[in-house]
Amino acid sequence: MAEKAYYKVLKITDYRNFLIGRFFGVMGIQIQAVVVGWQIYEITKDPLSLGLIGLCEIIPSFGISLFAGAIADRVSRKKIILIAFTILSFCSASLLICSLNMIPVLRGNTIAIYGIIFVSGLARGFLGASIPSFMAQLVPKEFYPNTSALTGTAWQAAAVTGPFLGGILFRFQGAELAYSVDLGLMICCLFFFSLIGSKPIPLQTNKETFISSLTGGFKFVFKNPVLLSAMSLDMFAVLFGGAVALLPIFASDILKEGPEGLGLLRASPSVGAAIMGLYLTYNPPRKNAGKILLVSVAGFGLAMLLFGLSKNFYLSLVILAFSGCFDCVSVIIRSTIVQTFTPDNMRGRVASVSSIFIGSSNELGAFESGVTAKLMGVVPSVIFGACMTLGVVVTTGTLSKSLRDLDFE
């Protein structure tokens, strides 16, 4: 049945274009993340400077999210996506200019790089609200578990190839070519999203004003214990458990590898996630989904604990791959929860709340990693974060019966 649904989903032309466009967009973003992280650390040699990258993303993304969610429920979501990826394309072009000698004052200028990341954070705030809500309009509701798994697999495939390609390009050809490829991928992303047919703007069933609608997503989430528990679990797990921001330090100072090693480290979680995503595409988690979610987040925390202790490059790659397997399961289940429990006229606002909970925790987690690494040391900070993640799982599992008992059957 799952396999049959999988093929039916891929026959939907708009969804195929969405999947390809998002693949190119994520791949470009991942290439950019590797190159920016390596450049910043190469210039500053300061862990806190890596955390500031996350802070420059989260401030605009967090600040714009509620507004973006309300807009996504009142304006064409396709238009929002096209505008946001156009802005990201300009950001890619700007980073390319900063890596060239065209304007000497901008070459290697960390302030300029942080400023560009800030602007990209604004665009990603709008994407966080519009991408999930737009995807839900492309397929019938009974296919949501399959599309969550398939979209997650495509995302992870891009997250595998992007960092690996970014590291290789930077190591052998420099930042200029890496940013050029990033820009080309953003243009391809825009092309495929432009092929998707426009979808109707959701009908608003109440007469609330635009201002009052800004908080509608939060009100809806806080009234739904399953949504609130799932988002909170993922938020705190990512906030404390992620070590992505510190990977340039692990690659350079602990594991003694170059930019290509950093690319492999960043790609490894996505290798594991892509493999798991392929399995879940055919076998989406339906029965005991809540318990599976809790176990997967605990597995992620344990993997990060082992990564912090590892001093071997190849062992670290394997551990990060397992962390990606566990993370993929939690992401797919959370995505299915959001799609299943949210009415169409609330999708943009709930997606914006989800991006605040989850998306912001990625960037705040990067800042937290930079600060704790500065105060405690790199390895102790990763171990501390992993232990906090395990504590969050125990607390959530104990307090949220609705999440523990969740089934999609």
mmCIF file of C-alpha atoms in Angstrom:
data_model
loop_
_atom_site.group_PDB
_atom_site.id
_atom_site.type_symbol
_atom_site.label_atom_id
_atom_site.label_comp_id
_atom_site.label_asym_id
_atom_site.label_seq_id
_atom_site.Cartn_x
_atom_site.Cartn_y
_atom_site.Cartn_z
ATOM 1 C CA MET A 1 0.000 0.000 0.000
ATOM 2 C CA ALA A 2 2.798 2.404 0.970
ATOM 3 C CA GLU A 3 4.700 1.616 -2.221
ATOM 4 C CA LYS A 4 1.585 2.203 -4.297
ATOM 5 C CA ALA A 5 1.002 5.570 -2.603
ATOM 6 C CA TYR A 6 4.654 6.461 -3.184
ATOM 7 C CA TYR A 7 4.282 6.037 -6.959
ATOM 8 C CA LYS A 8 0.986 7.922 -7.015
ATOM 9 C CA VAL A 9 2.606 10.898 -5.295
ATOM 10 C CA LEU A 10 5.430 11.030 -7.832
ATOM 11 C CA LYS A 11 2.902 11.136 -10.672
ATOM 12 C CA ILE A 12 1.686 14.529 -9.443
ATOM 13 C CA THR A 13 3.544 17.003 -11.706
ATOM 14 C CA ASP A 14 3.374 19.964 -9.338
ATOM 15 C CA TYR A 15 4.763 17.897 -6.478
ATOM 16 C CA ARG A 16 7.608 16.605 -8.689
ATOM 17 C CA ASN A 17 8.578 20.171 -9.597
ATOM 18 C CA PHE A 18 8.360 21.134 -5.921
ATOM 19 C CA LEU A 19 10.625 18.226 -4.978
ATOM 20 C CA ILE A 20 13.250 19.041 -7.636
ATOM 21 C CA GLY A 21 13.178 22.771 -6.924
ATOM 22 C CA ARG A 22 13.579 22.254 -3.200
ATOM 23 C CA PHE A 23 16.437 19.810 -3.812
ATOM 24 C CA PHE A 24 18.377 22.442 -5.771
ATOM 25 C CA GLY A 25 17.591 25.151 -3.215
ATOM 26 C CA VAL A 26 18.692 23.087 -0.223
ATOM 27 C CA MET A 27 21.824 21.933 -2.043
ATOM 28 C CA GLY A 28 22.811 25.554 -2.711
ATOM 29 C CA ILE A 29 22.150 26.570 0.897
ATOM 30 C CA GLN A 30 24.278 23.670 2.153
ATOM 31 C CA ILE A 31 27.199 24.560 -0.129
ATOM 32 C CA GLN A 32 26.979 28.119 1.143
ATOM 33 C CA ALA A 33 26.924 27.005 4.795
ATOM 34 C CA VAL A 34 30.132 24.962 4.420
ATOM 35 C CA VAL A 35 32.029 27.727 2.666
ATOM 36 C CA VAL A 36 30.859 30.515 4.987
ATOM 37 C CA GLY A 37 31.682 28.452 8.091
ATOM 38 C CA TRP A 38 35.174 27.596 6.870
ATOM 39 C CA GLN A 39 35.875 31.167 5.716
ATOM 40 C CA ILE A 40 34.782 32.704 9.015
ATOM 41 C CA TYR A 41 36.796 30.288 11.146
ATOM 42 C CA GLU A 42 39.815 30.589 8.865
ATOM 43 C CA ILE A 43 39.754 34.372 9.334
ATOM 44 C CA THR A 44 38.963 34.539 13.064
ATOM 45 C CA LYS A 45 40.017 31.197 14.641
ATOM 46 C CA ASP A 46 37.297 31.899 17.231
ATOM 47 C CA PRO A 47 34.474 29.408 18.085
ATOM 48 C CA LEU A 48 32.194 32.304 18.996
ATOM 49 C CA SER A 49 32.453 33.672 15.455
ATOM 50 C CA LEU A 50 30.838 30.455 14.200
ATOM 51 C CA GLY A 51 28.020 30.884 16.700
ATOM 52 C CA LEU A 52 27.484 34.424 15.422
ATOM 53 C CA ILE A 53 26.645 33.002 11.989
ATOM 54 C CA GLY A 54 23.655 31.269 13.551
ATOM 55 C CA LEU A 55 22.721 34.419 15.458
ATOM 56 C CA CYS A 56 22.764 36.473 12.243
ATOM 57 C CA GLU A 57 20.296 33.982 10.733
ATOM 58 C CA ILE A 58 18.004 33.631 13.713
ATOM 59 C CA ILE A 59 17.427 37.306 14.546
ATOM 60 C CA PRO A 60 15.744 38.187 11.212
ATOM 61 C CA SER A 61 14.142 34.770 10.783
ATOM 62 C CA PHE A 62 12.635 34.822 14.268
ATOM 63 C CA GLY A 63 11.582 38.454 13.959
ATOM 64 C CA ILE A 64 9.760 37.972 10.669
ATOM 65 C CA SER A 65 8.207 34.525 11.261
ATOM 66 C CA LEU A 66 4.810 35.513 12.693
ATOM 67 C CA PHE A 67 4.350 38.161 9.995
ATOM 68 C CA ALA A 68 5.437 35.654 7.337
ATOM 69 C CA GLY A 69 2.949 33.069 8.610
ATOM 70 C CA ALA A 70 0.039 35.512 8.490
ATOM 71 C CA ILE A 71 1.058 36.584 4.969
ATOM 72 C CA ALA A 72 1.289 32.935 3.830
ATOM 73 C CA ASP A 73 -2.364 32.417 4.803
ATOM 74 C CA ARG A 74 -3.518 35.508 2.888
ATOM 75 C CA VAL A 75 -1.243 35.737 -0.185
ATOM 76 C CA SER A 76 -0.213 33.271 -2.889
ATOM 77 C CA ARG A 77 2.322 30.952 -1.274
ATOM 78 C CA LYS A 78 3.974 30.339 -4.627
ATOM 79 C CA LYS A 79 4.705 34.065 -5.051
ATOM 80 C CA ILE A 80 6.213 34.236 -1.558
ATOM 81 C CA ILE A 81 8.488 31.286 -2.335
ATOM 82 C CA LEU A 82 9.652 32.776 -5.641
ATOM 83 C CA ILE A 83 10.442 36.142 -4.028
ATOM 84 C CA ALA A 84 12.285 34.484 -1.126
ATOM 85 C CA PHE A 85 14.473 32.348 -3.403
ATOM 86 C CA THR A 86 15.179 35.407 -5.557
ATOM 87 C CA ILE A 87 16.520 37.155 -2.439
ATOM 88 C CA LEU A 88 18.612 34.079 -1.601
ATOM 89 C CA SER A 89 20.005 34.182 -5.144
ATOM 90 C CA PHE A 90 21.096 37.794 -4.610
ATOM 91 C CA CYS A 91 22.709 36.735 -1.320
ATOM 92 C CA SER A 92 24.646 33.991 -3.136
ATOM 93 C CA ALA A 93 25.779 36.528 -5.743
ATOM 94 C CA SER A 94 26.834 38.927 -2.972
ATOM 95 C CA LEU A 95 28.940 36.267 -1.243
ATOM 96 C CA LEU A 96 30.563 35.548 -4.605
ATOM 97 C CA ILE A 97 31.437 39.239 -4.971
ATOM 98 C CA CYS A 98 32.914 39.240 -1.443
ATOM 99 C CA SER A 99 35.220 36.380 -2.435
ATOM 100 C CA LEU A 100 36.505 38.147 -5.566
ATOM 101 C CA ASN A 101 38.816 41.132 -6.003
ATOM 102 C CA MET A 102 36.121 43.165 -7.741
ATOM 103 C CA ILE A 103 35.618 45.287 -4.605
ATOM 104 C CA PRO A 104 38.803 44.915 -2.484
ATOM 105 C CA VAL A 105 37.233 46.260 0.706
ATOM 106 C CA LEU A 106 34.661 43.437 0.662
ATOM 107 C CA ARG A 107 37.106 40.563 0.074
ATOM 108 C CA GLY A 108 37.220 38.461 3.245
ATOM 109 C CA ASN A 109 35.194 41.102 5.128
ATOM 110 C CA THR A 110 33.452 39.246 7.963
ATOM 111 C CA ILE A 111 31.067 42.138 8.652
ATOM 112 C CA ALA A 112 29.855 42.015 5.046
ATOM 113 C CA ILE A 113 29.440 38.225 5.243
ATOM 114 C CA TYR A 114 27.436 38.493 8.465
ATOM 115 C CA GLY A 115 25.271 41.173 6.839
ATOM 116 C CA ILE A 116 24.513 38.948 3.849
ATOM 117 C CA ILE A 117 23.618 36.055 6.176
ATOM 118 C CA PHE A 118 21.270 38.439 8.026
ATOM 119 C CA VAL A 119 19.419 39.241 4.784
ATOM 120 C CA SER A 120 19.222 35.544 3.891
ATOM 121 C CA GLY A 121 17.662 34.956 7.321
ATOM 122 C CA LEU A 122 14.778 37.245 6.354
ATOM 123 C CA ALA A 123 14.125 35.226 3.200
ATOM 124 C CA ARG A 124 14.347 31.935 5.065
ATOM 125 C CA GLY A 125 11.823 33.222 7.603
ATOM 126 C CA PHE A 126 9.275 33.530 4.790
ATOM 127 C CA LEU A 127 10.251 30.146 3.351
ATOM 128 C CA GLY A 128 9.749 28.496 6.737
ATOM 129 C CA ALA A 129 6.106 29.576 6.686
ATOM 130 C CA SER A 130 5.313 29.096 2.997
ATOM 131 C CA ILE A 131 7.179 25.925 1.935
ATOM 132 C CA PRO A 132 5.368 23.401 4.233
ATOM 133 C CA SER A 133 1.968 25.046 3.766
ATOM 134 C CA PHE A 134 2.401 25.150 -0.023
ATOM 135 C CA MET A 135 3.453 21.495 -0.161
ATOM 136 C CA ALA A 136 0.281 20.489 1.679
ATOM 137 C CA GLN A 137 -1.747 22.046 -1.156
ATOM 138 C CA LEU A 138 -0.056 19.890 -3.797
ATOM 139 C CA VAL A 139 -1.135 16.406 -2.647
ATOM 140 C CA PRO A 140 -4.227 14.733 -1.125
ATOM 141 C CA LYS A 141 -4.261 14.447 2.670
ATOM 142 C CA GLU A 142 -3.981 10.632 2.692
ATOM 143 C CA PHE A 143 -0.516 10.957 1.138
ATOM 144 C CA TYR A 144 0.903 13.239 3.848
ATOM 145 C CA PRO A 145 2.991 10.534 5.601
ATOM 146 C CA ASN A 146 4.475 9.504 2.241
ATOM 147 C CA THR A 147 5.195 13.060 1.089
ATOM 148 C CA SER A 148 6.772 13.874 4.479
ATOM 149 C CA ALA A 149 9.135 10.924 4.039
ATOM 150 C CA LEU A 150 9.801 11.593 0.350
ATOM 151 C CA THR A 151 10.388 15.323 0.848
ATOM 152 C CA GLY A 152 12.621 14.586 3.805
ATOM 153 C CA THR A 153 14.633 12.113 1.727
ATOM 154 C CA ALA A 154 15.116 14.672 -1.061
ATOM 155 C CA TRP A 155 16.149 17.272 1.516
ATOM 156 C CA GLN A 156 18.689 14.883 3.011
ATOM 157 C CA ALA A 157 20.017 13.899 -0.414
ATOM 158 C CA ALA A 158 20.664 17.589 -1.083
ATOM 159 C CA ALA A 159 22.211 17.924 2.353
ATOM 160 C CA VAL A 160 24.587 15.067 1.483
ATOM 161 C CA THR A 161 25.717 16.324 -1.904
ATOM 162 C CA GLY A 162 25.763 20.026 -0.945
ATOM 163 C CA PRO A 163 28.335 19.941 1.891
ATOM 164 C CA PHE A 164 30.481 17.343 0.124
ATOM 165 C CA LEU A 165 30.514 19.351 -3.098
ATOM 166 C CA GLY A 166 31.052 22.595 -1.203
ATOM 167 C CA GLY A 167 34.058 21.190 0.662
ATOM 168 C CA ILE A 168 35.623 19.757 -2.495
ATOM 169 C CA LEU A 169 35.091 22.942 -4.516
ATOM 170 C CA PHE A 170 36.502 25.121 -1.744
ATOM 171 C CA ARG A 171 39.512 22.861 -1.191
ATOM 172 C CA PHE A 172 40.580 22.621 -4.823
ATOM 173 C CA GLN A 173 39.065 25.680 -6.560
ATOM 174 C CA GLY A 174 38.404 28.195 -3.798
ATOM 175 C CA ALA A 175 35.326 30.051 -2.588
ATOM 176 C CA GLU A 176 34.715 31.723 -5.941
ATOM 177 C CA LEU A 177 33.686 28.537 -7.756
ATOM 178 C CA ALA A 178 31.755 27.220 -4.739
ATOM 179 C CA TYR A 179 29.645 30.389 -4.555
ATOM 180 C CA SER A 180 29.172 30.332 -8.350
ATOM 181 C CA VAL A 181 27.732 26.806 -8.136
ATOM 182 C CA ASP A 182 25.571 27.930 -5.214
ATOM 183 C CA LEU A 183 24.165 30.766 -7.346
ATOM 184 C CA GLY A 184 23.507 28.421 -10.271
ATOM 185 C CA LEU A 185 21.581 26.029 -8.039
ATOM 186 C CA MET A 186 19.420 28.869 -6.708
ATOM 187 C CA ILE A 187 18.519 29.845 -10.264
ATOM 188 C CA CYS A 188 17.565 26.215 -11.041
ATOM 189 C CA CYS A 189 15.433 26.197 -7.889
ATOM 190 C CA LEU A 190 13.575 29.302 -9.059
ATOM 191 C CA PHE A 191 12.954 27.728 -12.467
ATOM 192 C CA PHE A 192 11.294 24.577 -11.111
ATOM 193 C CA PHE A 193 9.158 26.432 -8.572
ATOM 194 C CA SER A 194 7.979 28.729 -11.381
ATOM 195 C CA LEU A 195 6.618 25.654 -13.215
ATOM 196 C CA ILE A 196 4.231 24.804 -10.356
ATOM 197 C CA GLY A 197 0.652 25.913 -10.900
ATOM 198 C CA SER A 198 -0.706 28.612 -8.613
ATOM 199 C CA LYS A 199 -2.929 27.341 -5.816
ATOM 200 C CA PRO A 200 -5.945 29.115 -4.310
ATOM 201 C CA ILE A 201 -5.456 31.385 -1.342
ATOM 202 C CA PRO A 202 -7.009 29.627 1.699
ATOM 203 C CA LEU A 203 -10.461 30.867 2.670
ATOM 204 C CA GLN A 204 -10.418 32.558 6.074
ATOM 205 C CA THR A 205 -13.353 31.211 8.057
ATOM 206 C CA ASN A 206 -13.361 33.976 10.666
ATOM 207 C CA LYS A 207 -13.211 37.753 10.487
ATOM 208 C CA GLU A 208 -10.111 38.347 12.577
ATOM 209 C CA THR A 209 -7.962 41.307 11.628
ATOM 210 C CA PHE A 210 -4.495 40.888 10.174
ATOM 211 C CA ILE A 211 -2.941 42.121 13.431
ATOM 212 C CA SER A 212 -4.865 39.619 15.562
ATOM 213 C CA SER A 213 -4.048 36.840 13.091
ATOM 214 C CA LEU A 214 -0.334 37.267 13.818
ATOM 215 C CA THR A 215 -0.720 35.329 17.055
ATOM 216 C CA GLY A 216 -3.251 32.852 15.645
ATOM 217 C CA GLY A 217 -0.609 30.200 15.000
ATOM 218 C CA PHE A 218 0.664 30.306 18.576
ATOM 219 C CA LYS A 219 -2.879 30.125 19.955
ATOM 220 C CA PHE A 220 -3.661 27.110 17.781
ATOM 221 C CA VAL A 221 -0.442 25.265 18.699
ATOM 222 C CA PHE A 222 -0.769 25.896 22.426
ATOM 223 C CA LYS A 223 -4.332 24.532 22.355
ATOM 224 C CA ASN A 224 -3.148 21.309 20.680
ATOM 225 C CA PRO A 225 -1.084 19.205 23.121
ATOM 226 C CA VAL A 226 0.312 16.896 20.422
ATOM 227 C CA LEU A 227 1.584 19.772 18.278
ATOM 228 C CA LEU A 228 2.985 21.617 21.284
ATOM 229 C CA SER A 229 4.770 18.552 22.684
ATOM 230 C CA ALA A 230 6.265 17.512 19.334
ATOM 231 C CA MET A 231 7.542 21.001 18.535
ATOM 232 C CA SER A 232 8.931 21.542 22.037
ATOM 233 C CA LEU A 233 10.716 18.186 22.007
ATOM 234 C CA ASP A 234 12.396 18.901 18.685
ATOM 235 C CA MET A 235 13.210 22.483 19.629
ATOM 236 C CA PHE A 236 15.090 21.650 22.826
ATOM 237 C CA ALA A 237 16.749 18.580 21.309
ATOM 238 C CA VAL A 238 18.156 20.629 18.430
ATOM 239 C CA LEU A 239 18.954 23.598 20.687
ATOM 240 C CA PHE A 240 21.165 21.541 22.984
ATOM 241 C CA GLY A 241 22.133 18.540 20.866
ATOM 242 C CA GLY A 242 23.333 20.043 17.613
ATOM 243 C CA ALA A 243 27.069 20.378 17.004
ATOM 244 C CA VAL A 244 26.966 21.458 13.346
ATOM 245 C CA ALA A 245 28.274 24.965 14.090
ATOM 246 C CA LEU A 246 31.388 23.472 15.696
ATOM 247 C CA LEU A 247 32.232 21.089 12.856
ATOM 248 C CA PRO A 248 34.864 23.456 11.369
ATOM 249 C CA ILE A 249 36.731 23.202 14.703
ATOM 250 C CA PHE A 250 36.375 19.415 14.852
ATOM 251 C CA ALA A 251 37.573 19.117 11.249
ATOM 252 C CA SER A 252 40.512 21.488 11.643
ATOM 253 C CA ASP A 253 41.747 21.138 15.242
ATOM 254 C CA ILE A 254 40.506 17.802 16.619
ATOM 255 C CA LEU A 255 40.290 15.440 13.651
ATOM 256 C CA LYS A 256 43.056 17.217 11.681
ATOM 257 C CA GLU A 257 41.237 17.374 8.341
ATOM 258 C CA GLY A 258 40.857 20.136 5.736
ATOM 259 C CA PRO A 259 37.811 21.723 4.044
ATOM 260 C CA GLU A 260 37.005 18.446 2.277
ATOM 261 C CA GLY A 261 36.902 16.751 5.695
ATOM 262 C CA LEU A 262 34.488 19.417 6.901
ATOM 263 C CA GLY A 263 32.301 18.743 3.869
ATOM 264 C CA LEU A 264 32.229 15.021 4.689
ATOM 265 C CA LEU A 265 31.404 15.697 8.337
ATOM 266 C CA ARG A 266 28.527 17.984 7.371
ATOM 267 C CA ALA A 267 27.293 15.476 4.796
ATOM 268 C CA SER A 268 27.439 12.398 7.045
ATOM 269 C CA PRO A 269 24.230 13.055 9.027
ATOM 270 C CA SER A 270 22.413 13.502 5.741
ATOM 271 C CA VAL A 271 23.781 10.207 4.388
ATOM 272 C CA GLY A 272 22.208 8.400 7.322
ATOM 273 C CA ALA A 273 19.045 10.475 7.030
ATOM 274 C CA ALA A 274 18.724 9.804 3.296
ATOM 275 C CA ILE A 275 19.005 6.051 3.847
ATOM 276 C CA MET A 276 16.417 6.177 6.614
ATOM 277 C CA GLY A 277 14.227 8.469 4.526
ATOM 278 C CA LEU A 278 14.175 5.987 1.659
ATOM 279 C CA TYR A 279 13.047 3.256 4.038
ATOM 280 C CA LEU A 280 10.360 5.469 5.566
ATOM 281 C CA THR A 281 9.099 6.501 2.127
ATOM 282 C CA TYR A 282 7.909 2.899 1.662
ATOM 283 C CA ASN A 283 7.166 2.333 5.362
ATOM 284 C CA PRO A 284 6.029 5.653 6.858
ATOM 285 C CA PRO A 285 5.698 5.599 10.662
ATOM 286 C CA ARG A 286 1.997 5.266 11.457
ATOM 287 C CA LYS A 287 1.546 2.927 14.443
ATOM 288 C CA ASN A 288 3.105 4.011 17.788
ATOM 289 C CA ALA A 289 4.386 7.167 16.096
ATOM 290 C CA GLY A 290 4.708 9.048 19.407
ATOM 291 C CA LYS A 291 6.854 6.400 21.059
ATOM 292 C CA ILE A 292 9.001 6.120 17.919
ATOM 293 C CA LEU A 293 9.496 9.905 17.998
ATOM 294 C CA LEU A 294 10.730 9.831 21.602
ATOM 295 C CA VAL A 295 13.118 6.939 20.945
ATOM 296 C CA SER A 296 14.517 8.598 17.826
ATOM 297 C CA VAL A 297 15.282 11.866 19.639
ATOM 298 C CA ALA A 298 16.962 9.900 22.443
ATOM 299 C CA GLY A 299 19.026 8.066 19.813
ATOM 300 C CA PHE A 300 20.072 11.420 18.345
ATOM 301 C CA GLY A 301 21.229 12.642 21.757
ATOM 302 C CA LEU A 302 23.233 9.467 22.368
ATOM 303 C CA ALA A 303 24.880 9.751 18.943
ATOM 304 C CA MET A 304 25.967 13.329 19.667
ATOM 305 C CA LEU A 305 27.410 12.201 22.987
ATOM 306 C CA LEU A 306 29.535 9.596 21.223
ATOM 307 C CA PHE A 307 30.575 12.112 18.563
ATOM 308 C CA GLY A 308 31.863 14.468 21.225
ATOM 309 C CA LEU A 309 34.046 11.668 22.626
ATOM 310 C CA SER A 310 35.374 10.446 19.257
ATOM 311 C CA LYS A 311 38.912 11.350 18.153
ATOM 312 C CA ASN A 312 38.851 9.249 14.968
ATOM 313 C CA PHE A 313 37.674 10.890 11.734
ATOM 314 C CA TYR A 314 36.059 7.778 10.234
ATOM 315 C CA LEU A 315 34.351 6.810 13.491
ATOM 316 C CA SER A 316 33.009 10.363 13.711
ATOM 317 C CA LEU A 317 31.573 10.030 10.197
ATOM 318 C CA VAL A 318 29.746 6.831 11.159
ATOM 319 C CA ILE A 319 28.391 8.329 14.381
ATOM 320 C CA LEU A 320 27.128 11.415 12.549
ATOM 321 C CA ALA A 321 25.443 9.165 9.977
ATOM 322 C CA PHE A 322 23.553 7.414 12.787
ATOM 323 C CA SER A 323 22.578 10.799 14.238
ATOM 324 C CA GLY A 324 21.074 11.597 10.840
ATOM 325 C CA CYS A 325 19.074 8.343 10.848
ATOM 326 C CA PHE A 326 17.492 9.209 14.184
ATOM 327 C CA ASP A 327 16.936 12.845 13.246
ATOM 328 C CA CYS A 328 15.216 11.851 9.998
ATOM 329 C CA VAL A 329 12.637 9.781 11.872
ATOM 330 C CA SER A 330 11.802 12.651 14.228
ATOM 331 C CA VAL A 331 11.590 15.203 11.408
ATOM 332 C CA ILE A 332 9.223 13.041 9.335
ATOM 333 C CA ILE A 333 6.928 12.294 12.269
ATOM 334 C CA ARG A 334 6.832 15.965 13.337
ATOM 335 C CA SER A 335 6.119 17.068 9.756
ATOM 336 C CA THR A 336 3.268 14.566 9.503
ATOM 337 C CA ILE A 337 1.858 15.787 12.831
ATOM 338 C CA VAL A 338 1.860 19.407 11.635
ATOM 339 C CA GLN A 339 0.252 18.557 8.285
ATOM 340 C CA THR A 340 -2.357 16.224 9.799
ATOM 341 C CA PHE A 341 -3.498 18.398 12.703
ATOM 342 C CA THR A 342 -3.559 21.786 10.905
ATOM 343 C CA PRO A 343 -6.465 23.123 8.764
ATOM 344 C CA ASP A 344 -5.499 24.707 5.435
ATOM 345 C CA ASN A 345 -6.396 28.261 6.465
ATOM 346 C CA MET A 346 -3.959 27.979 9.413
ATOM 347 C CA ARG A 347 -1.052 26.221 7.678
ATOM 348 C CA GLY A 348 1.062 29.324 7.075
ATOM 349 C CA ARG A 349 0.792 30.523 10.665
ATOM 350 C CA VAL A 350 1.365 27.089 12.187
ATOM 351 C CA ALA A 351 4.324 26.565 9.852
ATOM 352 C CA SER A 352 5.743 29.890 11.037
ATOM 353 C CA VAL A 353 5.387 28.761 14.649
ATOM 354 C CA SER A 354 7.079 25.493 13.719
ATOM 355 C CA SER A 355 9.925 27.431 12.106
ATOM 356 C CA ILE A 356 10.271 29.487 15.291
ATOM 357 C CA PHE A 357 10.352 26.317 17.403
ATOM 358 C CA ILE A 358 12.551 24.257 15.095
ATOM 359 C CA GLY A 359 14.228 26.578 12.612
ATOM 360 C CA SER A 360 15.217 29.107 15.254
ATOM 361 C CA SER A 361 16.538 26.347 17.481
ATOM 362 C CA ASN A 362 19.009 25.404 14.738
ATOM 363 C CA GLU A 363 20.479 28.890 14.661
ATOM 364 C CA LEU A 364 20.109 29.466 18.411
ATOM 365 C CA GLY A 365 21.682 26.052 18.869
ATOM 366 C CA ALA A 366 24.609 27.210 16.738
ATOM 367 C CA PHE A 367 24.985 30.287 18.939
ATOM 368 C CA GLU A 368 24.623 28.176 22.100
ATOM 369 C CA SER A 369 27.306 25.813 20.790
ATOM 370 C CA GLY A 370 29.652 28.715 20.120
ATOM 371 C CA VAL A 371 29.114 30.229 23.576
ATOM 372 C CA THR A 372 29.451 26.959 25.510
ATOM 373 C CA ALA A 373 32.507 25.984 23.450
ATOM 374 C CA LYS A 374 34.045 29.333 24.342
ATOM 375 C CA LEU A 375 33.283 28.849 28.054
ATOM 376 C CA MET A 376 33.681 25.079 28.514
ATOM 377 C CA GLY A 377 35.801 23.931 25.585
ATOM 378 C CA VAL A 378 34.630 22.322 22.351
ATOM 379 C CA VAL A 379 34.345 18.667 23.443
ATOM 380 C CA PRO A 380 32.769 19.344 26.883
ATOM 381 C CA SER A 381 30.175 21.613 25.252
ATOM 382 C CA VAL A 382 29.050 18.822 22.871
ATOM 383 C CA ILE A 383 28.849 16.289 25.718
ATOM 384 C CA PHE A 384 26.885 18.752 27.861
ATOM 385 C CA GLY A 385 24.415 19.408 25.018
ATOM 386 C CA ALA A 386 23.906 15.692 24.367
ATOM 387 C CA CYS A 387 23.129 15.034 28.031
ATOM 388 C CA MET A 388 20.636 17.904 28.014
ATOM 389 C CA THR A 389 18.930 16.371 24.962
ATOM 390 C CA LEU A 390 18.502 13.041 26.738
ATOM 391 C CA GLY A 391 17.041 14.884 29.725
ATOM 392 C CA VAL A 392 14.531 16.663 27.457
ATOM 393 C CA VAL A 393 13.350 13.313 26.054
ATOM 394 C CA VAL A 394 12.775 11.869 29.516
ATOM 395 C CA THR A 395 10.892 14.992 30.638
ATOM 396 C CA THR A 396 8.682 15.177 27.532
ATOM 397 C CA GLY A 397 7.911 11.454 27.568
ATOM 398 C CA THR A 398 6.904 11.671 31.208
ATOM 399 C CA LEU A 399 4.713 14.772 30.935
ATOM 400 C CA SER A 400 3.021 14.307 27.530
ATOM 401 C CA LYS A 401 0.719 11.274 27.438
ATOM 402 C CA SER A 402 -0.924 12.555 24.224
ATOM 403 C CA LEU A 403 2.411 12.385 22.412
ATOM 404 C CA ARG A 404 3.351 8.992 23.850
ATOM 405 C CA ASP A 405 0.050 7.515 22.649
ATOM 406 C CA LEU A 406 0.086 9.133 19.197
ATOM 407 C CA ASP A 407 -0.908 6.927 16.223
ATOM 408 C CA PHE A 408 -1.553 7.900 12.598
ATOM 409 C CA GLU A 409 -3.643 4.760 11.919
#
